[in-house]
């Protein structure tokens, strides 16, 4: 039975942030999920022998190899529901399911930044790479997904080196900085609090400084990491336990932590605003799951934006990016096609190998008979006979080999492998053929 590539996921176009944050899998949860991915059927089943989970602020996608697309789809959905403790009916309508070429095309486009909220965003390639490496470290991948993700990552790298797609792109954190400038008119006289010193927080903080922000406070769970970023930006570092103080001082708050729960609560913001009633506060939450309680938006003087609100901001630079999209699409399609040629050939390679093995066995047997009948001949004559036998086998197998590979590339190789095995009496190795 042939193997299939299966994708089940949600993203920013199919699910709101409230749902995406409930389905997000990160940190140790991702490692734990991957360790149970392949064994999720309970009996060491090979229904999902390979898997990679891509979880970012804008998407949760599960890639798998399966022999049965329908059963594999059902198992992935059940796996997600059980892992996140979210009933299937609450996210089923937001899911997209793709298989084989469609799934491959989707992943290469994702790695190239074509499927992002911000077209060409540079972070997604690193996120795809990290997702693959994490799955690889947990032995969740195999030959198919290893090859697929390498082609997808190669597509992403080529998009960034062969086109200007990333030069014109506005990342989510830089879009947050642009929104802050738009809402506050100017940043040089504002106190900016950046919560989270990870990659996203770092990009947001640097983008704010590039737009003129001077008073930067970096709050992070670990002080040393926050201090490194604060020193780079000539700012101030503090830990989360000083959040109340920071909120009183801040005019702009950018939250970008990887906390699994709300850290900016309604109570904390109310308390902060009580001490500075005449000064409004802008909060831009770009974390998934969200760092900020949505109820904060109801507090007088607060303007709250989340990651979904950034769509209007990122549309401002579309013209330059759109000129690069056809070139990036061509790169994504080229890498996807190269992979699919390899993947589809997997169906016929075992049959080609078995056919050649059978032919070589017959050749050896008949050659031995012929040489014994010829009796005492010279080494040169022996070489001529052997070369003729070898040439006959190669010429006879050349055309069916080429045609099998051609049909495999067209996606219908499986129609011919069965016929070849039946006609030549080849033993069916079900495990090999899978």
Short mmCIF file of C-alpha atoms in Angstrom, two decimals:
data_model
loop_
_atom_site.label_atom_id
_atom_site.label_comp_id
_atom_site.label_asym_id
_atom_site.label_seq_id
_atom_site.Cartn_x
_atom_site.Cartn_y
_atom_site.Cartn_z
CA UNK A 1 0.00 0.00 0.00
CA UNK A 2 1.29 3.46 -0.89
CA UNK A 3 2.22 6.06 1.70
CA UNK A 4 0.54 9.45 1.73
CA UNK A 5 1.53 12.82 3.15
CA UNK A 6 -1.20 14.35 5.29
CA UNK A 7 -1.62 17.85 6.71
CA UNK A 8 -4.25 18.93 9.25
CA UNK A 9 -4.13 22.47 10.57
CA UNK A 10 -5.59 25.87 11.37
CA UNK A 11 -4.13 29.30 10.70
CA UNK A 12 -4.88 33.00 10.96
CA UNK A 13 -7.23 32.86 7.97
CA UNK A 14 -9.39 30.02 9.31
CA UNK A 15 -9.40 30.52 13.09
CA UNK A 16 -9.46 33.57 15.38
CA UNK A 17 -6.73 34.08 17.91
CA UNK A 18 -8.98 32.90 20.76
CA UNK A 19 -9.09 29.45 19.14
CA UNK A 20 -5.49 29.40 17.91
CA UNK A 21 -4.15 30.04 21.38
CA UNK A 22 -6.16 27.11 22.75
CA UNK A 23 -4.69 24.81 20.10
CA UNK A 24 -1.10 26.09 20.27
CA UNK A 25 1.53 23.56 21.33
CA UNK A 26 4.88 24.89 22.51
CA UNK A 27 7.90 24.23 24.68
CA UNK A 28 7.85 21.01 26.66
CA UNK A 29 4.28 20.37 25.53
CA UNK A 30 5.52 20.09 21.94
CA UNK A 31 8.22 17.59 22.89
CA UNK A 32 5.69 15.56 24.88
CA UNK A 33 3.22 15.61 21.97
CA UNK A 34 5.86 14.40 19.53
CA UNK A 35 6.88 11.52 21.78
CA UNK A 36 3.27 10.29 21.66
CA UNK A 37 2.64 11.13 18.01
CA UNK A 38 3.71 7.90 16.34
CA UNK A 39 2.41 5.64 19.12
CA UNK A 40 -0.96 7.38 19.38
CA UNK A 41 -2.84 4.32 18.12
CA UNK A 42 -1.88 2.34 21.19
CA UNK A 43 -0.40 -0.77 19.59
CA UNK A 44 2.74 0.50 17.87
CA UNK A 45 0.63 0.98 14.76
CA UNK A 46 2.18 2.44 11.65
CA UNK A 47 -0.90 4.55 10.86
CA UNK A 48 1.18 7.68 11.59
CA UNK A 49 4.81 6.53 11.42
CA UNK A 50 6.15 10.05 10.82
CA UNK A 51 5.07 13.41 12.17
CA UNK A 52 6.07 17.07 12.53
CA UNK A 53 4.09 19.71 14.44
CA UNK A 54 4.45 23.35 13.39
CA UNK A 55 3.04 25.68 16.05
CA UNK A 56 3.44 29.46 15.72
CA UNK A 57 1.41 32.51 16.66
CA UNK A 58 -0.43 32.27 13.35
CA UNK A 59 -0.81 28.52 12.79
CA UNK A 60 -0.95 25.03 14.21
CA UNK A 61 -0.19 22.42 11.56
CA UNK A 62 0.41 18.70 11.91
CA UNK A 63 2.23 16.92 9.08
CA UNK A 64 2.19 13.13 8.97
CA UNK A 65 2.84 10.12 6.78
CA UNK A 66 0.04 7.59 6.64
CA UNK A 67 -1.16 4.64 4.60
CA UNK A 68 -4.82 5.63 4.99
CA UNK A 69 -5.69 9.31 4.50
CA UNK A 70 -9.16 9.06 6.03
CA UNK A 71 -8.07 7.15 9.13
CA UNK A 72 -4.97 9.32 9.44
CA UNK A 73 -7.08 12.48 9.29
CA UNK A 74 -9.42 11.18 11.97
CA UNK A 75 -6.50 10.19 14.17
CA UNK A 76 -4.78 13.59 13.85
CA UNK A 77 -7.96 15.43 14.76
CA UNK A 78 -8.51 13.14 17.74
CA UNK A 79 -4.87 13.57 18.76
CA UNK A 80 -5.17 17.37 18.68
CA UNK A 81 -8.41 17.32 20.64
CA UNK A 82 -6.99 15.04 23.33
CA UNK A 83 -3.66 16.84 23.53
CA UNK A 84 -5.18 20.33 23.87
CA UNK A 85 -8.33 19.20 25.71
CA UNK A 86 -10.52 21.02 23.20
CA UNK A 87 -13.67 19.24 21.91
CA UNK A 88 -13.47 18.48 18.19
CA UNK A 89 -16.72 20.30 17.47
CA UNK A 90 -15.15 23.55 18.70
CA UNK A 91 -12.44 23.59 16.02
CA UNK A 92 -13.58 21.21 13.28
CA UNK A 93 -15.01 23.97 11.07
CA UNK A 94 -11.70 25.87 11.23
CA UNK A 95 -9.56 22.95 10.06
CA UNK A 96 -8.03 22.53 6.65
CA UNK A 97 -6.91 19.10 5.48
CA UNK A 98 -4.50 18.59 2.60
CA UNK A 99 -2.75 15.51 1.28
CA UNK A 100 0.18 14.62 -0.96
CA UNK A 101 0.93 17.32 -3.58
CA UNK A 102 -1.44 19.82 -1.95
CA UNK A 103 0.21 19.34 1.44
CA UNK A 104 3.68 19.61 -0.10
CA UNK A 105 2.76 22.79 -1.99
CA UNK A 106 1.34 24.26 1.22
CA UNK A 107 4.47 23.61 3.27
CA UNK A 108 6.86 25.05 0.68
CA UNK A 109 4.68 28.17 0.48
CA UNK A 110 4.65 28.44 4.26
CA UNK A 111 8.45 28.19 4.44
CA UNK A 112 8.75 30.89 1.77
CA UNK A 113 6.50 33.24 3.74
CA UNK A 114 3.72 33.18 1.14
CA UNK A 115 1.08 31.90 3.57
CA UNK A 116 1.90 34.28 6.42
CA UNK A 117 -0.20 37.16 7.72
CA UNK A 118 2.76 39.29 6.68
CA UNK A 119 3.90 38.03 3.28
CA UNK A 120 7.60 37.23 3.34
CA UNK A 121 8.00 37.50 7.11
CA UNK A 122 11.49 36.28 8.06
CA UNK A 123 10.49 34.46 11.25
CA UNK A 124 8.52 31.66 9.60
CA UNK A 125 11.54 29.97 7.99
CA UNK A 126 13.21 29.69 11.40
CA UNK A 127 9.97 28.37 12.87
CA UNK A 128 9.65 25.68 10.17
CA UNK A 129 13.30 24.74 10.73
CA UNK A 130 12.85 24.57 14.50
CA UNK A 131 9.70 22.44 14.14
CA UNK A 132 11.58 19.98 11.92
CA UNK A 133 14.61 19.83 14.21
CA UNK A 134 12.44 19.25 17.26
CA UNK A 135 10.61 16.40 15.54
CA UNK A 136 13.92 14.98 14.34
CA UNK A 137 15.36 15.10 17.87
CA UNK A 138 12.37 13.11 19.14
CA UNK A 139 12.73 10.51 16.35
CA UNK A 140 9.25 11.45 15.11
CA UNK A 141 10.32 11.86 11.49
CA UNK A 142 11.40 9.40 8.84
CA UNK A 143 12.68 9.41 5.25
CA UNK A 144 9.59 11.06 3.76
CA UNK A 145 9.19 14.03 6.11
CA UNK A 146 12.96 14.41 6.42
CA UNK A 147 13.17 14.89 2.66
CA UNK A 148 10.04 17.06 2.50
CA UNK A 149 11.13 19.48 5.20
CA UNK A 150 14.63 19.77 3.75
CA UNK A 151 13.12 20.79 0.41
CA UNK A 152 10.74 23.23 2.13
CA UNK A 153 13.57 24.81 4.13
CA UNK A 154 15.66 25.01 0.95
CA UNK A 155 12.75 26.79 -0.74
CA UNK A 156 12.58 29.30 2.11
CA UNK A 157 16.31 29.97 1.95
CA UNK A 158 16.21 30.45 -1.81
CA UNK A 159 13.26 32.84 -1.51
CA UNK A 160 15.32 35.04 0.80
CA UNK A 161 18.54 34.93 -1.21
CA UNK A 162 17.18 34.92 -4.77
CA UNK A 163 14.37 37.46 -4.30
CA UNK A 164 13.71 40.62 -2.30
CA UNK A 165 10.60 39.24 -0.59
CA UNK A 166 12.03 39.59 2.92
CA UNK A 167 13.48 43.04 2.28
CA UNK A 168 10.03 44.43 1.70
CA UNK A 169 8.25 42.39 4.34
CA UNK A 170 6.99 43.74 7.64
CA UNK A 171 7.15 41.16 10.42
CA UNK A 172 4.47 40.94 13.08
CA UNK A 173 6.65 42.54 15.78
CA UNK A 174 7.76 45.33 13.45
CA UNK A 175 4.12 45.81 12.47
CA UNK A 176 3.38 46.24 16.17
CA UNK A 177 6.03 48.96 16.31
CA UNK A 178 4.46 50.67 13.30
CA UNK A 179 1.05 50.52 14.96
CA UNK A 180 2.47 52.01 18.15
CA UNK A 181 3.93 54.92 16.20
CA UNK A 182 0.68 55.45 14.33
CA UNK A 183 -1.42 55.44 17.50
CA UNK A 184 0.93 57.62 19.58
CA UNK A 185 2.10 59.94 16.74
CA UNK A 186 5.66 59.92 18.09
CA UNK A 187 7.71 57.56 20.25
CA UNK A 188 10.64 59.62 21.48
CA UNK A 189 8.75 60.95 24.49
CA UNK A 190 6.98 57.69 25.38
CA UNK A 191 7.94 55.06 27.91
CA UNK A 192 7.78 51.66 26.19
CA UNK A 193 7.45 48.42 28.12
CA UNK A 194 8.37 45.27 26.17
CA UNK A 195 7.31 42.12 27.98
CA UNK A 196 9.29 39.10 26.80
CA UNK A 197 12.92 39.08 25.62
CA UNK A 198 12.61 36.14 23.24
CA UNK A 199 13.03 36.44 19.48
CA UNK A 200 9.70 38.19 18.89
CA UNK A 201 10.19 40.57 21.81
CA UNK A 202 13.70 41.39 20.62
CA UNK A 203 12.50 42.21 17.11
CA UNK A 204 9.67 44.38 18.49
CA UNK A 205 12.01 46.25 20.83
CA UNK A 206 14.57 46.91 18.09
CA UNK A 207 11.84 48.05 15.70
CA UNK A 208 10.53 50.50 18.32
CA UNK A 209 14.01 51.93 18.88
CA UNK A 210 14.49 52.23 15.12
CA UNK A 211 11.29 54.33 15.03
CA UNK A 212 12.58 56.67 17.70
CA UNK A 213 11.63 55.13 21.04
CA UNK A 214 14.10 56.03 23.77
CA UNK A 215 12.61 54.99 27.10
CA UNK A 216 12.65 51.21 26.85
CA UNK A 217 11.85 48.86 29.71
CA UNK A 218 12.44 45.17 29.06
CA UNK A 219 10.57 42.83 31.39
CA UNK A 220 11.41 39.16 31.25
CA UNK A 221 10.94 36.07 33.41
CA UNK A 222 14.72 35.71 33.72
CA UNK A 223 16.52 38.95 34.52
CA UNK A 224 19.81 38.16 32.76
CA UNK A 225 18.20 37.66 29.36
CA UNK A 226 16.18 40.85 29.72
CA UNK A 227 19.30 42.70 30.80
CA UNK A 228 21.19 41.70 27.65
CA UNK A 229 18.48 43.21 25.43
CA UNK A 230 18.08 46.28 27.64
CA UNK A 231 21.82 47.02 27.48
CA UNK A 232 21.79 46.71 23.70
CA UNK A 233 18.98 49.29 23.52
CA UNK A 234 20.21 51.55 26.33
CA UNK A 235 17.12 50.60 28.27
CA UNK A 236 16.19 49.21 31.66
CA UNK A 237 15.61 45.56 32.63
CA UNK A 238 13.34 44.07 35.24
CA UNK A 239 11.63 40.80 36.04
CA UNK A 240 7.90 40.12 35.83
CA UNK A 241 7.46 40.51 39.57
CA UNK A 242 7.91 44.26 39.06
CA UNK A 243 5.13 44.35 36.48
CA UNK A 244 2.90 46.63 38.58
CA UNK A 245 5.62 49.30 38.72
CA UNK A 246 6.32 48.99 34.99
CA UNK A 247 2.65 49.34 34.06
CA UNK A 248 2.37 52.57 36.04
CA UNK A 249 5.31 54.03 34.13
CA UNK A 250 4.53 52.73 30.62
CA UNK A 251 2.73 54.60 27.87
CA UNK A 252 3.10 51.73 25.40
CA UNK A 253 3.12 48.04 26.30
CA UNK A 254 4.16 45.33 23.83
CA UNK A 255 3.61 41.81 25.15
CA UNK A 256 5.45 38.95 23.44
CA UNK A 257 6.04 36.22 26.02
CA UNK A 258 5.62 32.47 25.61
CA UNK A 259 3.65 32.18 28.85
CA UNK A 260 0.82 29.62 28.62
CA UNK A 261 -1.55 31.87 30.58
CA UNK A 262 -2.63 35.49 31.00
CA UNK A 263 0.01 37.66 32.69
CA UNK A 264 -1.45 41.13 32.12
CA UNK A 265 -4.68 40.89 34.07
CA UNK A 266 -7.58 43.30 34.30
CA UNK A 267 -6.86 43.84 38.00
CA UNK A 268 -3.22 44.78 37.39
CA UNK A 269 -4.07 47.25 34.65
CA UNK A 270 -6.90 48.81 36.67
CA UNK A 271 -4.51 49.30 39.59
CA UNK A 272 -1.90 50.88 37.31
CA UNK A 273 -4.40 53.23 35.64
CA UNK A 274 -5.68 54.34 39.04
CA UNK A 275 -2.25 55.83 39.69
CA UNK A 276 -2.06 57.62 36.30
CA UNK A 277 -5.69 58.43 35.39
CA UNK A 278 -4.76 61.27 33.02
CA UNK A 279 -2.33 59.21 30.93
CA UNK A 280 -3.73 56.71 28.42
CA UNK A 281 -2.00 53.40 27.78
CA UNK A 282 -1.58 51.54 24.49
CA UNK A 283 -1.24 47.74 24.78
CA UNK A 284 -0.32 45.63 21.76
CA UNK A 285 -0.40 41.91 22.49
CA UNK A 286 1.45 39.85 19.85
CA UNK A 287 1.71 36.66 21.89
CA UNK A 288 -0.12 33.40 21.23
CA UNK A 289 -1.58 32.40 23.63
CA UNK A 290 -2.41 36.02 24.48
CA UNK A 291 -0.63 37.62 27.40
CA UNK A 292 -3.40 40.15 28.04
CA UNK A 293 -6.89 39.57 29.40
CA UNK A 294 -9.33 40.76 26.67
CA UNK A 295 -11.32 42.47 29.45
CA UNK A 296 -8.50 45.02 29.72
CA UNK A 297 -9.98 46.72 26.63
CA UNK A 298 -12.95 47.87 28.73
CA UNK A 299 -10.80 49.88 31.15
CA UNK A 300 -11.03 53.65 30.53
CA UNK A 301 -7.87 55.04 28.92
CA UNK A 302 -6.77 51.70 27.47
CA UNK A 303 -6.39 50.91 23.79
CA UNK A 304 -5.82 47.17 23.33
CA UNK A 305 -4.77 45.46 20.11
CA UNK A 306 -3.96 41.79 19.53
CA UNK A 307 -2.15 40.00 16.74
CA UNK A 308 -5.23 39.80 14.55
CA UNK A 309 -5.58 43.60 14.64
CA UNK A 310 -2.23 43.94 12.86
CA UNK A 311 -3.63 42.93 9.50
CA UNK A 312 -4.48 46.51 8.58
CA UNK A 313 -0.97 47.64 9.50
CA UNK A 314 0.87 45.03 7.48
CA UNK A 315 -1.13 45.75 4.34
CA UNK A 316 0.61 49.09 3.99
CA UNK A 317 3.69 47.71 2.22
CA UNK A 318 2.01 45.28 -0.16
CA UNK A 319 3.08 46.78 -3.48
CA UNK A 320 6.79 46.07 -3.09
CA UNK A 321 6.18 42.59 -1.72
CA UNK A 322 3.65 41.63 -4.38
CA UNK A 323 6.19 42.28 -7.13
CA UNK A 324 8.33 39.49 -5.64
CA UNK A 325 5.52 36.98 -5.09
CA UNK A 326 5.59 35.37 -8.58
CA UNK A 327 9.33 34.70 -8.28
CA UNK A 328 8.89 33.21 -4.80
CA UNK A 329 5.96 31.10 -5.98
CA UNK A 330 8.14 29.70 -8.77
CA UNK A 331 10.81 28.72 -6.23
CA UNK A 332 8.24 27.08 -3.95
CA UNK A 333 6.72 25.19 -6.88
CA UNK A 334 10.14 24.03 -8.11
CA UNK A 335 11.13 22.57 -4.75
CA UNK A 336 7.69 20.99 -4.33
CA UNK A 337 7.92 19.38 -7.78
CA UNK A 338 11.41 18.05 -7.09
CA UNK A 339 10.20 16.46 -3.88
CA UNK A 340 7.04 15.00 -5.45
CA UNK A 341 9.10 13.39 -8.23
CA UNK A 342 11.18 11.67 -5.55
CA UNK A 343 8.15 10.80 -3.41
CA UNK A 344 6.07 9.33 -6.21
CA UNK A 345 9.02 7.22 -7.35
CA UNK A 346 8.96 5.47 -3.96
CA UNK A 347 5.95 3.49 -5.17
CA UNK A 348 7.82 1.90 -8.06
CA UNK A 349 11.38 1.64 -6.77
CA UNK A 350 10.75 -1.61 -4.82
CA UNK A 351 9.18 -3.17 -7.92
CA UNK A 352 12.04 -2.02 -10.15
CA UNK A 353 14.55 -3.41 -7.65
CA UNK A 354 12.72 -6.75 -7.41
CA UNK A 355 12.39 -6.95 -11.20
CA UNK A 356 16.11 -6.40 -11.63
CA UNK A 357 16.89 -8.91 -8.89
CA UNK A 358 14.74 -11.51 -10.68
CA UNK A 359 16.39 -10.72 -14.02
CA UNK A 360 19.88 -10.93 -12.52
CA UNK A 361 19.04 -14.29 -10.94
CA UNK A 362 17.80 -15.66 -14.28
CA UNK A 363 20.86 -14.21 -16.05
CA UNK A 364 23.25 -15.85 -13.58
CA UNK A 365 21.50 -19.20 -13.88
CA UNK A 366 21.41 -19.23 -17.70
CA UNK A 367 24.93 -17.82 -17.97
CA UNK A 368 26.24 -20.62 -15.79
CA UNK A 369 24.52 -23.20 -18.00
CA UNK A 370 25.88 -21.64 -21.20
CA UNK A 371 29.45 -21.42 -19.93
CA UNK A 372 29.39 -25.07 -18.82
CA UNK A 373 28.16 -26.13 -22.25
CA UNK A 374 30.86 -24.11 -24.00
CA UNK A 375 33.49 -26.00 -22.09
CA UNK A 376 37.10 -24.84 -22.29
CA UNK A 377 37.04 -21.27 -23.66
CA UNK A 378 39.46 -18.37 -23.27
CA UNK A 379 39.04 -15.61 -20.73
CA UNK A 380 38.31 -13.18 -23.54
CA UNK A 381 35.56 -15.39 -24.91
CA UNK A 382 34.12 -15.81 -21.41
CA UNK A 383 34.09 -12.01 -21.00
CA UNK A 384 32.27 -11.58 -24.31
CA UNK A 385 29.53 -14.04 -23.29
CA UNK A 386 29.14 -12.41 -19.86
CA UNK A 387 29.01 -8.93 -21.40
CA UNK A 388 26.33 -10.05 -23.85
CA UNK A 389 24.19 -11.48 -21.04
CA UNK A 390 24.64 -8.31 -18.99
CA UNK A 391 23.77 -6.13 -21.98
CA UNK A 392 20.62 -8.11 -22.76
CA UNK A 393 19.34 -7.71 -19.21
CA UNK A 394 20.03 -3.99 -19.17
CA UNK A 395 18.39 -3.38 -22.54
CA UNK A 396 15.32 -5.42 -21.68
CA UNK A 397 14.85 -3.66 -18.34
CA UNK A 398 15.62 -0.15 -19.53
CA UNK A 399 12.27 0.62 -21.16
CA UNK A 400 9.98 -0.77 -18.41
CA UNK A 401 12.13 0.99 -15.79
CA UNK A 402 11.85 4.34 -17.58
CA UNK A 403 8.12 3.91 -18.11
CA UNK A 404 7.47 2.92 -14.49
CA UNK A 405 9.31 6.02 -13.26
CA UNK A 406 7.42 8.16 -15.77
CA UNK A 407 4.05 6.87 -14.57
CA UNK A 408 5.17 7.35 -10.96
CA UNK A 409 5.96 11.01 -11.71
CA UNK A 410 2.44 11.32 -13.14
CA UNK A 411 0.98 9.89 -9.94
CA UNK A 412 -0.32 6.61 -11.32
CA UNK A 413 2.69 4.32 -10.87
CA UNK A 414 0.68 2.10 -8.54
CA UNK A 415 -1.49 1.04 -11.50
CA UNK A 416 1.52 -0.58 -13.17
CA UNK A 417 3.49 -2.04 -10.27
CA UNK A 418 0.79 -4.62 -9.59
CA UNK A 419 0.72 -5.67 -13.24
CA UNK A 420 4.50 -6.01 -13.38
CA UNK A 421 4.56 -8.09 -10.22
CA UNK A 422 1.80 -10.35 -11.51
CA UNK A 423 3.34 -10.79 -14.98
CA UNK A 424 6.83 -11.53 -13.70
CA UNK A 425 5.74 -13.52 -10.65
CA UNK A 426 7.43 -11.17 -8.18
CA UNK A 427 6.74 -11.82 -4.52
CA UNK A 428 4.79 -8.96 -2.93
CA UNK A 429 6.65 -7.59 0.07
CA UNK A 430 3.88 -5.62 1.73
CA UNK A 431 6.11 -3.88 4.20
CA UNK A 432 8.55 -2.87 1.45
CA UNK A 433 5.74 -1.68 -0.83
CA UNK A 434 4.16 0.45 1.93
#
